[in-house]
Coordinates of C-alpha atoms in Angstrom, one line a residue:
M1 CA -7.1 -24.7 31.2
N2 CA -7.2 -26.5 28.0
P3 CA -5.1 -26.6 25.6
I4 CA -6.0 -25.6 22.2
H5 CA -4.5 -27.4 18.6
V6 CA -4.6 -25.2 15.7
E7 CA -2.7 -26.5 12.0
L8 CA -0.9 -24.6 9.6
P9 CA -0.5 -24.7 6.0
D10 CA 2.0 -27.9 5.6
G11 CA -0.6 -29.5 8.1
S12 CA 2.0 -29.2 10.9
Q13 CA -0.1 -28.6 14.1
K14 CA 0.3 -26.8 17.2
E15 CA -0.3 -26.4 20.9
L16 CA -1.4 -23.5 22.6
E17 CA -2.7 -22.4 25.4
E18 CA -7.0 -21.7 25.6
G19 CA -7.6 -18.5 24.8
S20 CA -4.1 -17.6 22.7
T21 CA -4.3 -15.0 19.9
A22 CA -2.8 -15.0 16.2
E23 CA -0.2 -12.6 17.5
D24 CA 0.8 -15.7 20.1
L25 CA 1.2 -18.3 17.7
V26 CA 3.3 -16.5 15.5
N27 CA 6.0 -15.7 18.7
Q28 CA 5.9 -18.9 18.9
I29 CA 6.4 -20.1 15.7
G30 CA 10.2 -17.8 15.5
K31 CA 11.1 -14.1 15.9
R32 CA 11.6 -13.5 12.5
L33 CA 8.0 -14.7 11.7
A34 CA 6.4 -12.4 14.5
K35 CA 8.9 -9.4 13.4
D36 CA 7.7 -10.0 9.5
A37 CA 3.9 -10.9 10.7
T38 CA 0.8 -8.1 9.0
G39 CA -2.0 -10.5 9.7
A40 CA -3.2 -14.4 9.2
R41 CA -5.9 -16.4 7.3
I42 CA -7.9 -17.8 9.8
N43 CA -10.3 -20.8 7.9
G44 CA -10.0 -19.0 4.8
E45 CA -10.5 -15.6 6.3
V46 CA -8.2 -12.3 6.5
K47 CA -8.2 -11.6 10.5
S48 CA -5.8 -9.6 12.5
L49 CA -3.0 -11.0 14.4
M50 CA -4.6 -10.4 18.0
T51 CA -7.9 -12.6 17.3
P52 CA -8.4 -15.4 19.6
L53 CA -7.7 -18.4 18.4
Q54 CA -10.0 -21.8 18.4
D55 CA -9.2 -25.4 18.9
G56 CA -8.9 -27.1 15.4
D57 CA -8.7 -23.6 13.6
T58 CA -6.4 -23.7 10.2
V59 CA -4.3 -20.6 10.5
E60 CA -1.7 -19.1 7.8
I61 CA 0.7 -16.4 9.3
L62 CA 0.7 -13.2 6.5
T63 CA 3.5 -11.0 5.7
F64 CA 3.9 -8.5 3.3
D65 CA 5.0 -10.4 0.7
S66 CA 1.1 -12.1 0.3
Q67 CA -1.1 -9.8 -1.3
D68 CA -3.6 -10.2 1.9
G69 CA -0.7 -9.0 4.0
R70 CA 0.4 -5.8 2.4
D71 CA -3.3 -5.0 2.1
V72 CA -3.5 -5.2 6.0
F73 CA -0.5 -3.5 6.2
R74 CA -1.7 -0.2 3.6
H75 CA -5.2 -0.2 5.2
S76 CA -3.5 0.2 8.9
A77 CA -1.6 3.1 7.2
A78 CA -4.1 4.8 5.8
H79 CA -5.7 4.9 9.5
L80 CA -2.4 6.4 10.2
M81 CA -2.2 9.1 7.8
A82 CA -6.2 9.6 8.4
S83 CA -5.6 10.0 12.5
A84 CA -3.0 12.7 11.7
I85 CA -5.1 14.8 9.7
K86 CA -7.8 14.7 12.0
R87 CA -4.8 16.2 14.6
I88 CA -3.8 18.7 12.3
R89 CA -6.9 19.7 11.0
P90 CA -10.1 17.9 14.0
D91 CA -13.2 19.4 11.7
A92 CA -12.2 17.2 8.8
K93 CA -14.4 15.1 8.2
L94 CA -14.0 11.2 6.8
A95 CA -15.7 8.9 4.9
I96 CA -13.4 6.1 3.4
G97 CA -9.6 4.6 4.0
P98 CA -8.9 1.5 2.1
A99 CA -5.9 -0.3 0.4
I100 CA -5.0 -0.2 -3.0
E101 CA -2.6 -1.4 -4.9
D102 CA 0.9 -0.3 -4.0
G103 CA -0.6 2.1 -1.4
F104 CA -3.5 3.2 -0.1
Y105 CA -6.1 6.2 0.4
Y106 CA -8.3 8.0 2.5
D107 CA -11.5 10.4 1.4
I108 CA -11.5 13.9 3.3
D109 CA -14.3 16.3 3.6
A110 CA -11.8 19.1 4.5
D111 CA -12.8 23.2 4.8
P112 CA -10.2 24.5 3.5
P113 CA -9.4 21.5 1.4
L114 CA -6.4 19.7 2.3
S115 CA -3.0 20.8 -0.6
E116 CA 0.1 19.1 -0.6
E117 CA 1.9 21.4 1.1
E118 CA 0.4 20.7 4.0
F119 CA 1.8 16.5 3.5
S120 CA 4.9 17.4 5.1
R121 CA 3.4 18.6 8.1
I122 CA 1.0 15.6 8.1
E123 CA 3.8 12.7 7.7
E124 CA 5.8 14.1 10.6
E125 CA 2.7 13.7 12.3
M126 CA 2.4 10.4 11.1
A127 CA 6.1 9.9 12.5
R128 CA 5.1 10.9 15.6
I129 CA 2.1 8.3 16.0
V130 CA 4.4 6.2 14.9
K131 CA 6.9 6.5 17.7
E132 CA 3.8 6.0 20.2
D133 CA 3.4 2.6 18.8
S134 CA -0.2 2.6 19.7
R135 CA -2.4 -1.2 19.5
F136 CA -5.0 -1.3 17.5
E137 CA -8.0 -2.5 19.4
R138 CA -10.7 -4.2 17.7
I139 CA -13.8 -2.6 19.5
E140 CA -17.7 -3.6 19.2
V141 CA -21.3 -2.1 20.0
S142 CA -24.5 -1.9 19.3
K143 CA -26.1 0.3 15.9
D144 CA -27.5 2.7 18.5
D145 CA -24.3 3.2 20.4
A146 CA -22.4 3.6 16.9
L147 CA -24.9 6.5 15.9
R148 CA -24.8 8.0 18.5
F149 CA -21.1 8.3 19.1
F150 CA -20.2 9.7 15.1
G151 CA -23.4 11.9 15.6
D152 CA -21.1 13.0 18.6
Q153 CA -18.5 14.0 16.3
D154 CA -20.8 14.6 13.5
E155 CA -19.0 12.4 11.6
V156 CA -21.4 12.9 8.4
Y157 CA -20.2 10.1 6.5
K158 CA -19.7 7.4 8.9
I159 CA -23.6 7.4 9.9
E160 CA -24.5 6.9 6.5
M161 CA -23.0 4.0 6.5
I162 CA -24.1 3.3 9.7
N163 CA -27.3 3.8 8.5
E164 CA -27.2 1.1 5.6
L165 CA -25.9 -1.6 7.8
E166 CA -28.1 -4.1 9.2
D167 CA -28.9 -3.6 12.8
G168 CA -26.7 -5.8 15.7
T169 CA -22.8 -5.2 16.1
I170 CA -20.7 -2.4 15.2
T171 CA -16.5 -2.4 15.1
Y172 CA -14.8 -0.1 15.2
Y173 CA -11.1 0.0 15.5
R174 CA -9.1 2.7 18.1
H175 CA -5.2 3.5 18.3
G176 CA -4.3 6.1 20.9
E177 CA -7.2 8.9 20.1
F178 CA -8.3 7.8 16.6
V179 CA -11.2 5.5 16.6
D180 CA -12.5 4.8 12.9
L181 CA -15.0 2.4 11.9
C182 CA -14.3 -0.9 10.5
R183 CA -14.4 -3.9 9.8
G184 CA -10.8 -4.5 9.6
P185 CA -8.1 -6.2 10.0
H186 CA -5.4 -4.1 10.9
L187 CA -1.6 -4.6 12.2
P188 CA -1.3 -5.2 16.1
S189 CA 0.3 -1.6 16.5
T190 CA 1.1 1.6 15.1
G191 CA 4.9 1.6 15.7
R192 CA 5.0 -1.7 12.6
I193 CA 4.3 0.7 9.8
K194 CA 7.7 1.8 9.3
A195 CA 8.1 3.3 5.6
F196 CA 5.4 5.5 4.6
K197 CA 5.0 8.7 2.0
L198 CA 1.9 11.0 0.8
L199 CA 1.5 10.7 -2.9
S200 CA -0.5 13.0 -4.2
L201 CA -4.5 14.5 -4.0
A202 CA -7.2 14.1 -6.1
G203 CA -10.8 14.7 -6.4
A204 CA -13.8 11.8 -5.6
Y205 CA -17.5 12.7 -5.5
W206 CA -18.9 10.3 -2.7
R207 CA -20.0 7.2 -3.8
G208 CA -19.2 7.8 -7.0
D209 CA -22.0 9.7 -8.0
E210 CA -21.5 12.9 -9.7
K211 CA -24.5 14.5 -7.4
R212 CA -23.3 13.7 -4.3
P213 CA -20.2 16.0 -2.8
M214 CA -17.0 16.0 -4.2
L215 CA -14.4 15.0 -1.7
Q216 CA -10.5 14.9 -1.6
R217 CA -8.4 11.8 -2.1
V218 CA -5.6 11.6 0.0
Y219 CA -3.2 8.7 -1.5
G220 CA -0.5 7.3 0.0
T221 CA 2.0 3.8 0.7
A222 CA 3.6 2.3 2.8
F223 CA 6.3 0.0 3.5
P224 CA 8.0 -2.3 6.6
A225 CA 11.4 -1.3 5.2
Q226 CA 12.6 2.3 3.5
K227 CA 14.4 0.8 1.3
Q228 CA 11.6 -0.6 -0.2
L229 CA 9.6 2.4 0.2
D230 CA 13.3 4.1 -2.1
E231 CA 12.6 1.2 -5.1
H232 CA 9.1 1.9 -4.9
L233 CA 9.2 6.0 -5.4
K234 CA 11.7 5.4 -7.9
N235 CA 9.4 3.1 -9.7
L236 CA 6.9 6.1 -9.3
E237 CA 9.3 8.5 -11.3
E238 CA 10.3 6.0 -13.8
A239 CA 6.5 5.6 -14.7
E240 CA 5.4 9.4 -14.6
K241 CA 8.9 9.3 -17.2
R242 CA 6.5 6.3 -19.1
D243 CA 3.1 7.7 -19.1
H244 CA 1.6 6.9 -22.3
R245 CA -0.4 9.9 -21.9
R246 CA 2.6 12.6 -21.7
L247 CA 4.8 9.7 -24.3
G248 CA 1.4 9.9 -26.5
K249 CA 1.5 13.1 -27.3
Q250 CA 5.8 13.3 -27.8
L251 CA 5.5 10.8 -30.0
D252 CA 2.4 12.3 -32.1
L253 CA 0.5 8.7 -31.7
F254 CA -2.3 10.1 -30.2
S255 CA -4.9 12.6 -28.4
F256 CA -7.9 13.2 -26.9
H257 CA -10.2 16.3 -27.4
G258 CA -13.3 18.1 -25.4
E259 CA -15.6 16.7 -28.0
G260 CA -15.1 13.1 -27.0
P261 CA -13.9 13.2 -23.7
G262 CA -13.2 8.9 -23.0
F263 CA -12.7 8.8 -27.0
P264 CA -8.6 8.7 -28.7
F265 CA -8.0 10.3 -31.7
F266 CA -5.2 7.7 -32.9
H267 CA -3.0 10.2 -35.1
P268 CA -0.8 8.2 -38.7
K269 CA 2.3 6.5 -36.4
G270 CA -0.5 5.2 -33.2
M271 CA -1.8 4.1 -36.5
T272 CA 0.6 2.4 -37.7
I273 CA 1.3 0.7 -34.1
L274 CA -2.3 -0.5 -34.0
N275 CA -2.6 -2.3 -37.2
T276 CA 0.8 -3.8 -36.8
L277 CA -1.1 -5.6 -33.9
L278 CA -3.3 -6.3 -35.5
E279 CA -1.5 -7.7 -38.8
Y280 CA 0.6 -9.9 -35.5
W281 CA -3.0 -10.9 -34.2
R282 CA -4.5 -11.8 -37.6
E283 CA -1.5 -13.8 -39.0
E284 CA -1.1 -15.7 -35.5
H285 CA -5.3 -16.9 -35.2
R286 CA -4.9 -18.0 -39.1
K287 CA -2.4 -20.6 -38.0
E288 CA -4.5 -22.1 -35.6
R289 CA -7.6 -22.0 -37.7
Y290 CA -10.5 -19.4 -36.4
G291 CA -12.9 -17.7 -38.4
E292 CA -13.0 -13.6 -38.3
I293 CA -16.4 -12.5 -38.4
R294 CA -17.8 -9.1 -37.5
T295 CA -21.2 -7.9 -36.1
P296 CA -23.1 -5.0 -36.0
I297 CA -22.4 -1.7 -33.2
M298 CA -25.9 -0.8 -33.0
L299 CA -28.5 -3.7 -32.1
D300 CA -32.7 -4.2 -31.6
R301 CA -33.1 -4.0 -27.7
G302 CA -34.6 -7.8 -27.7
L303 CA -31.1 -8.7 -28.1
W304 CA -29.6 -6.8 -25.2
E305 CA -33.0 -8.4 -23.2
R306 CA -32.3 -11.4 -24.0
S307 CA -28.5 -11.2 -23.0
G308 CA -29.2 -10.0 -20.1
H309 CA -27.1 -6.8 -20.5
W310 CA -30.6 -4.6 -20.2
D311 CA -31.4 -5.4 -16.9
H312 CA -27.8 -5.2 -15.5
Y313 CA -25.5 -3.0 -17.7
R314 CA -28.4 -1.1 -18.9
E315 CA -26.1 2.1 -17.1
N316 CA -23.5 1.3 -18.4
M317 CA -24.9 1.6 -22.5
Y318 CA -26.0 4.0 -24.8
F319 CA -29.2 4.0 -26.5
S320 CA -30.9 4.9 -29.7
K321 CA -34.5 4.4 -31.6
I322 CA -33.7 3.2 -35.3
D323 CA -37.5 3.2 -36.9
E324 CA -39.5 4.0 -33.3
R325 CA -37.2 0.6 -32.2
D326 CA -35.1 0.6 -29.1
V327 CA -32.0 0.2 -29.6
A328 CA -28.0 0.0 -27.6
V329 CA -24.7 0.2 -28.7
K330 CA -22.3 -2.8 -27.9
P331 CA -20.7 -2.7 -24.8
M332 CA -19.8 -6.3 -25.5
N333 CA -19.3 -8.6 -29.0
C334 CA -20.9 -11.9 -27.2
P335 CA -24.8 -11.4 -27.9
G336 CA -24.0 -10.6 -31.8
A337 CA -21.1 -14.0 -32.0
M338 CA -24.5 -15.7 -30.5
L339 CA -26.5 -15.0 -33.9
V340 CA -23.7 -15.9 -36.2
Y341 CA -23.5 -19.5 -34.7
K342 CA -27.6 -20.0 -34.9
T343 CA -27.3 -18.6 -38.7
A344 CA -26.6 -22.9 -39.0
R345 CA -26.6 -26.6 -38.0
R346 CA -23.9 -27.3 -36.0
S347 CA -22.4 -30.7 -35.5
Y348 CA -20.6 -31.9 -33.0
R349 CA -17.5 -32.8 -36.0
D350 CA -18.1 -29.1 -36.3
L351 CA -16.3 -28.9 -32.8
P352 CA -14.5 -26.9 -31.9
L353 CA -15.4 -23.9 -34.4
R354 CA -14.0 -21.2 -33.2
L355 CA -15.0 -17.7 -34.2
A356 CA -12.5 -14.6 -33.4
E357 CA -13.8 -10.6 -34.2
M358 CA -11.8 -7.2 -33.2
G359 CA -15.2 -5.5 -32.8
T360 CA -15.2 -2.2 -31.0
V361 CA -17.9 -1.9 -28.2
H362 CA -19.0 0.7 -26.3
R363 CA -18.9 1.8 -22.5
H364 CA -20.5 4.6 -19.9
E365 CA -17.7 5.4 -18.0
K366 CA -18.1 8.0 -15.8
S367 CA -15.8 10.6 -16.2
G368 CA -13.6 10.6 -13.1
V369 CA -12.4 7.5 -14.1
L370 CA -11.4 7.8 -18.0
H371 CA -7.7 7.6 -17.8
G372 CA -5.9 7.8 -20.9
L373 CA -6.6 4.5 -23.5
T374 CA -6.4 2.2 -19.8
R375 CA -9.7 3.2 -18.9
V376 CA -12.0 4.9 -22.4
R377 CA -15.8 5.3 -23.6
M378 CA -14.5 3.1 -27.3
F379 CA -12.5 0.3 -27.5
T380 CA -11.8 -2.6 -29.6
Q381 CA -11.4 -5.9 -28.1
D382 CA -10.3 -9.4 -29.8
D383 CA -12.8 -11.1 -28.9
A384 CA -12.7 -15.0 -29.7
H385 CA -15.6 -17.1 -28.9
I386 CA -15.0 -21.0 -29.2
Y387 CA -18.0 -23.3 -29.3
L388 CA -16.6 -27.0 -28.2
T389 CA -17.7 -29.9 -25.7
I390 CA -17.7 -30.6 -22.0
D391 CA -15.0 -32.8 -22.9
Q392 CA -12.3 -30.5 -25.4
I393 CA -12.2 -28.3 -22.6
Q394 CA -9.2 -29.3 -20.9
D395 CA -7.1 -29.8 -24.6
E396 CA -8.9 -26.2 -25.9
V397 CA -7.5 -24.1 -23.1
I398 CA -3.8 -25.6 -23.2
S399 CA -3.8 -25.0 -26.7
L400 CA -5.0 -21.1 -25.6
I401 CA -2.6 -21.3 -23.1
N402 CA 0.3 -21.8 -25.8
F403 CA -1.4 -19.0 -28.2
V404 CA -0.9 -16.9 -25.2
D405 CA 2.5 -17.2 -24.3
R406 CA 3.1 -17.1 -28.1
M407 CA 1.7 -13.6 -28.8
Y408 CA 3.0 -12.4 -25.6
A409 CA 7.2 -13.8 -26.2
A410 CA 6.8 -11.0 -29.1
F411 CA 6.5 -8.0 -26.9
G412 CA 8.8 -9.4 -23.9
L413 CA 6.3 -9.7 -21.3
E414 CA 6.1 -11.9 -18.5
Y415 CA 2.7 -13.2 -16.6
H416 CA 1.2 -14.7 -14.3
V417 CA -1.9 -16.6 -13.8
E418 CA -5.3 -16.9 -11.8
L419 CA -7.6 -19.2 -11.5
S420 CA -11.4 -18.4 -10.2
T421 CA -13.9 -21.1 -9.3
R422 CA -17.6 -21.5 -8.8
P423 CA -19.4 -18.5 -7.0
E424 CA -22.1 -19.4 -4.4
K425 CA -24.3 -17.7 -7.2
Y426 CA -24.3 -19.8 -10.3
I427 CA -26.0 -21.4 -13.1
G428 CA -25.6 -24.8 -14.2
S429 CA -25.0 -27.7 -12.7
E430 CA -22.4 -28.4 -10.0
E431 CA -21.2 -31.5 -11.6
A432 CA -20.8 -29.5 -14.9
W433 CA -18.9 -26.8 -13.3
E434 CA -16.7 -29.5 -11.2
T435 CA -15.8 -30.8 -14.4
A436 CA -14.8 -27.4 -16.0
T437 CA -12.4 -26.7 -12.9
E438 CA -11.1 -29.4 -13.0
S439 CA -10.3 -28.9 -16.1
L440 CA -8.7 -25.5 -16.2
R441 CA -7.4 -26.5 -13.2
Q442 CA -5.1 -29.8 -15.2
A443 CA -4.6 -27.7 -18.5
L444 CA -3.0 -25.6 -16.3
E445 CA -0.9 -28.0 -14.5
R446 CA -0.2 -29.9 -18.0
K447 CA 1.9 -26.9 -18.8
G448 CA 3.9 -26.5 -15.2
L449 CA 2.1 -23.0 -15.0
D450 CA 2.2 -21.9 -10.7
Y451 CA -0.9 -20.5 -10.3
K452 CA -2.8 -18.5 -7.7
V453 CA -6.6 -20.1 -6.9
N454 CA -9.5 -17.5 -6.4
E455 CA -12.1 -19.2 -4.5
G456 CA -15.7 -18.5 -5.6
D457 CA -14.3 -15.3 -7.5
G458 CA -15.7 -17.3 -11.1
A459 CA -18.1 -15.2 -13.4
F460 CA -21.9 -16.3 -12.4
Y461 CA -21.6 -18.3 -15.8
G462 CA -18.6 -20.3 -15.4
P463 CA -15.2 -20.5 -13.9
K464 CA -11.6 -18.6 -15.4
I465 CA -8.5 -18.0 -16.3
D466 CA -6.8 -14.8 -15.7
F467 CA -3.6 -13.5 -17.2
H468 CA -1.4 -10.4 -15.3
V469 CA 1.3 -9.3 -17.2
R470 CA 4.1 -7.8 -15.6
D471 CA 5.9 -4.8 -17.4
C472 CA 9.6 -3.9 -17.2
L473 CA 8.6 -2.0 -14.0
K474 CA 6.9 -5.0 -12.5
R475 CA 3.6 -3.3 -12.8
S476 CA 0.4 -5.7 -13.0
W477 CA -1.7 -6.0 -16.1
Q478 CA -5.1 -8.3 -16.2
C479 CA -5.0 -8.5 -19.9
A480 CA -5.9 -12.1 -21.6
T481 CA -8.5 -14.2 -19.7
I482 CA -10.2 -17.5 -21.3
Q483 CA -14.3 -17.9 -19.0
L484 CA -16.0 -20.4 -19.6
D485 CA -19.7 -20.1 -19.9
F486 CA -23.0 -22.2 -19.3
A487 CA -25.6 -19.4 -19.4
M488 CA -24.9 -17.5 -23.4
P489 CA -26.1 -21.2 -24.7
E490 CA -29.0 -21.3 -22.3
K491 CA -29.9 -18.1 -23.3
F492 CA -29.8 -18.4 -27.1
D493 CA -30.5 -22.0 -27.1
L494 CA -27.3 -22.7 -28.7
E495 CA -27.7 -26.4 -29.8
Y496 CA -24.9 -29.2 -32.4
T497 CA -26.0 -32.6 -32.9
G498 CA -23.6 -35.1 -31.5
S499 CA -23.0 -38.8 -32.4
D500 CA -25.8 -39.8 -30.9
G501 CA -28.0 -37.8 -33.5
E502 CA -29.1 -36.2 -30.4
A503 CA -29.5 -32.2 -29.5
H504 CA -26.8 -30.7 -27.2
R505 CA -25.8 -27.4 -25.7
P506 CA -22.3 -26.8 -26.4
V507 CA -19.3 -24.7 -23.7
I508 CA -18.5 -21.8 -24.8
I509 CA -15.1 -20.7 -23.8
H510 CA -14.8 -16.4 -24.4
R511 CA -11.1 -15.5 -24.7
V512 CA -9.4 -12.5 -25.7
I513 CA -5.3 -12.1 -25.6
Y514 CA -4.9 -8.8 -26.1
G515 CA -8.0 -7.6 -23.8
A516 CA -9.2 -4.0 -24.9
I517 CA -6.3 -3.0 -28.1
E518 CA -6.1 0.4 -26.5
R519 CA -5.2 -0.5 -23.0
F520 CA -2.5 -3.0 -24.3
F521 CA -1.6 0.1 -26.8
G522 CA -1.3 2.4 -24.1
I523 CA 0.6 -1.1 -21.9
L524 CA 3.0 -1.4 -24.7
V525 CA 4.0 2.6 -24.5
E526 CA 4.7 2.5 -21.3
H527 CA 6.6 -0.9 -21.2
F528 CA 8.7 0.5 -23.9
A529 CA 9.3 4.0 -22.7
G530 CA 7.5 4.5 -26.7
A531 CA 10.6 2.7 -28.2
F532 CA 9.1 0.2 -29.2
P533 CA 11.1 -3.1 -31.1
V534 CA 12.2 -2.1 -34.6
W535 CA 8.6 -4.4 -35.7
L536 CA 6.1 -2.2 -34.1
A537 CA 8.1 1.3 -34.5
P538 CA 6.1 3.8 -37.0
V539 CA 9.6 5.0 -38.6
Q540 CA 11.5 2.0 -38.6
V541 CA 14.5 3.5 -39.8
M542 CA 15.9 7.7 -40.5
V543 CA 18.0 8.2 -43.2
V544 CA 20.1 11.4 -42.1
P545 CA 22.5 13.8 -44.7
V546 CA 25.1 15.2 -44.0
G547 CA 24.3 18.4 -46.4
E548 CA 22.0 19.4 -49.4
Q549 CA 24.0 17.7 -52.1
F550 CA 23.5 14.4 -50.7
N551 CA 19.6 14.7 -50.1
E552 CA 18.8 13.0 -53.7
Y553 CA 21.2 10.4 -52.2
A554 CA 18.9 9.8 -48.7
I555 CA 16.1 9.8 -51.2
G556 CA 16.7 7.4 -52.7
V557 CA 17.9 4.5 -49.8
R558 CA 14.4 5.8 -48.3
D559 CA 12.5 5.3 -51.4
E560 CA 14.5 1.9 -52.0
L561 CA 13.5 0.8 -48.0
F562 CA 10.1 1.9 -48.0
A563 CA 9.5 -0.2 -51.6
E564 CA 10.5 -3.0 -49.8
G565 CA 8.1 -2.4 -47.1
V566 CA 10.2 -0.9 -44.6
R567 CA 8.6 2.4 -42.9
A568 CA 10.6 5.1 -44.1
E569 CA 12.1 8.6 -43.8
A570 CA 14.4 11.2 -44.5
D571 CA 14.8 14.3 -42.6
L572 CA 14.9 16.5 -45.3
R573 CA 15.3 19.4 -43.2
D574 CA 17.6 23.1 -43.3
D575 CA 18.8 21.6 -39.7
T576 CA 22.7 20.7 -38.4
M577 CA 23.1 16.3 -39.0
K578 CA 24.0 16.4 -35.1
Y579 CA 20.4 18.3 -34.4
K580 CA 18.5 15.4 -37.0
I581 CA 20.1 12.5 -35.1
R582 CA 19.3 14.4 -31.7
D583 CA 15.4 14.6 -32.8
A584 CA 15.3 10.7 -34.6
Q585 CA 16.6 9.9 -31.4
T586 CA 13.9 11.8 -28.8
H587 CA 11.1 10.6 -31.7
K588 CA 12.8 7.2 -29.8
I589 CA 13.3 6.0 -34.0
P590 CA 15.3 2.0 -33.9
Y591 CA 17.7 2.8 -36.9
M592 CA 19.1 6.1 -38.6
L593 CA 21.3 6.1 -41.7
V594 CA 23.8 8.7 -42.3
V595 CA 24.9 9.4 -45.4
G596 CA 27.6 12.2 -47.1
E597 CA 30.2 11.7 -50.0
R598 CA 31.6 8.7 -48.7
E599 CA 28.4 6.5 -48.6
Q600 CA 27.1 8.0 -51.5
A601 CA 30.3 6.8 -54.0
S602 CA 30.2 2.9 -52.2
G603 CA 26.6 2.4 -52.4
A604 CA 26.8 2.3 -48.3
V605 CA 25.0 4.0 -45.2
A606 CA 26.4 4.8 -41.9
V607 CA 24.4 2.8 -39.3
R608 CA 23.4 4.3 -36.0
H609 CA 21.1 2.9 -33.3
R610 CA 19.3 4.5 -30.9
K611 CA 20.3 2.0 -28.0
L612 CA 23.3 1.2 -29.0
G613 CA 25.0 3.8 -30.7
D614 CA 27.4 4.2 -33.9
L615 CA 27.5 0.9 -35.9
G616 CA 29.8 1.8 -38.7
A617 CA 29.8 1.9 -42.2
M618 CA 27.4 -0.8 -43.6
D619 CA 27.1 -2.0 -47.6
L620 CA 22.7 -0.9 -48.2
A621 CA 21.9 -4.4 -49.1
A622 CA 23.1 -5.8 -45.7
F623 CA 21.8 -3.6 -44.3
K624 CA 18.0 -4.4 -45.8
Q625 CA 19.3 -8.1 -44.8
R626 CA 19.6 -7.7 -41.5
L627 CA 16.9 -5.3 -40.7
H628 CA 14.4 -8.1 -42.5
H629 CA 15.3 -10.5 -40.3
E630 CA 14.9 -8.4 -37.6
I631 CA 11.4 -7.6 -38.2
A632 CA 10.2 -11.3 -39.7
A633 CA 11.8 -12.8 -36.2
K634 CA 10.0 -9.8 -34.0
S635 CA 13.5 -9.3 -32.3
L636 CA 12.9 -6.7 -28.9
D637 CA 16.6 -4.7 -29.4
P638 CA 19.3 -6.1 -31.4
E639 CA 22.0 -7.8 -29.8
P640 CA 25.3 -5.8 -29.4
E641 CA 27.7 -8.7 -31.1
A642 CA 25.1 -9.6 -34.1
A643 CA 24.8 -5.5 -34.3
T644 CA 28.7 -5.2 -34.9
A645 CA 29.2 -8.6 -37.0
S646 CA 26.5 -7.0 -39.4
A647 CA 28.0 -3.5 -39.3
A648 CA 32.2 -5.5 -40.4
N649 CA 30.6 -7.9 -43.1

């Protein structure tokens, strides 16, 4: 047999026997990699390790350390779970079972419904299947054979999916006696799935359609090692404690009501945080010379037809009539910003023109996907639309990256960056796309940022950079984005007069930093576990008198702080000092000032910090100086040494 040669990511080549698979390749490379490998990217496509290789293939071995490698692993775990459920509940009908962020799920139709009490039994069966170490086999059949097979099994959801596929080859994956309709890829065998846990049950309409049957979505997660699973479960437990929905109620920040599902109600303390975020946003945008605009919430149908939303986004919009004309509640701020641009003649000397808007938008999200503040029907986006020339893109993007970095530093948020490039269907010339994409790429490289490239994942109107923030539990949230747009200038006939005196099309950067401010608010609640840094805290200082006779002094301290812009309150309830301090700790107030006879006599306060504990007595003027410095610096938390030094002074 003739040997074949394949190329690895580092450019080196490996020689293999004809007919060899990616699994043979990884075994040749080394035992450690063979143990860790979950799949392979062959000529850019993610495949099973059992895939035969051809001469000239480029091959990257995937492990659990990569997202694609994790997806292969967890999709296999979804099949493992489904096979265990079918052994226990042979009459259960299977729908779909994909890998998701941090785990997997499978939608099941079972009568009677599954219960969480059955999880341990399902896990025991999963463990038996792992021990059997059955190979995942890919099987190709005709569409008719597939319909016949799943028809005999009465798998109605599989039959529906097959009927929607084009005629031709259909793929199954089999392990042991279990067969599932699936494109793959999968692990080599069930024995690779060493650690797993079923987590929860939820309802899910078939195909997301409220008129279709309600199925049960069984969630689980899986890892190559028990230690990794244990750490993940510990993080889930911590995440539950930090759930912004629970803390929002506990800290009296916001609420939701049946009269408006998906529409948050912000309480005074929640509004204090929101307004502080907005003040910070406006302060930083003034420094960057943005002009702030405000556009209407309801606009004429013709505008949305022109922007393309009427044809492509209508199912997510709300509508009404004004004077017998169709109007829509805006789901996005962009079209309004285009009209503002068109109100004046623009010159190349005006560019870049930066217009920012804290614009409230409404989107008709299905009830099943609503989730606290992170998925709502009304939210406010910190949009900006920057009008510029192609040769200004790189410098502007570098400026925006610096801007995002500075804004996120105030919250202690780290992030990683992804660059999405031209998709198959796009508008504009290839030359313009290449110039724009290269501008984004060079901006990232000039900043020295590591970034992931999502080939072909850009919007049809331009490439983009996305910022994924990591909270204290290392969860990733997509927030800031920098998107280039060639479409809106064409749709709205935007022009500027160039140095040559001729009319030219600007390029537009769509940009958010917070993203949806409600969602960002929810992320911050969980990131800080409700214990906001003093500059953000709705109540920054609680004054606690040790007895009723010191209420007047406590009120004086509170009022003096309040007059200087500090969000201070005094707890004058007829309760013990210890109870009041404990209550302030429960409400995560940064500073507690205990006042009694000694403090009243000397004009001092006894300072406690929610994290550092008792900091000792401090002159009120010295405490105010320290507090104002901490607020102005947007400190995330005082250092113990600095706090102790201030107390001593």
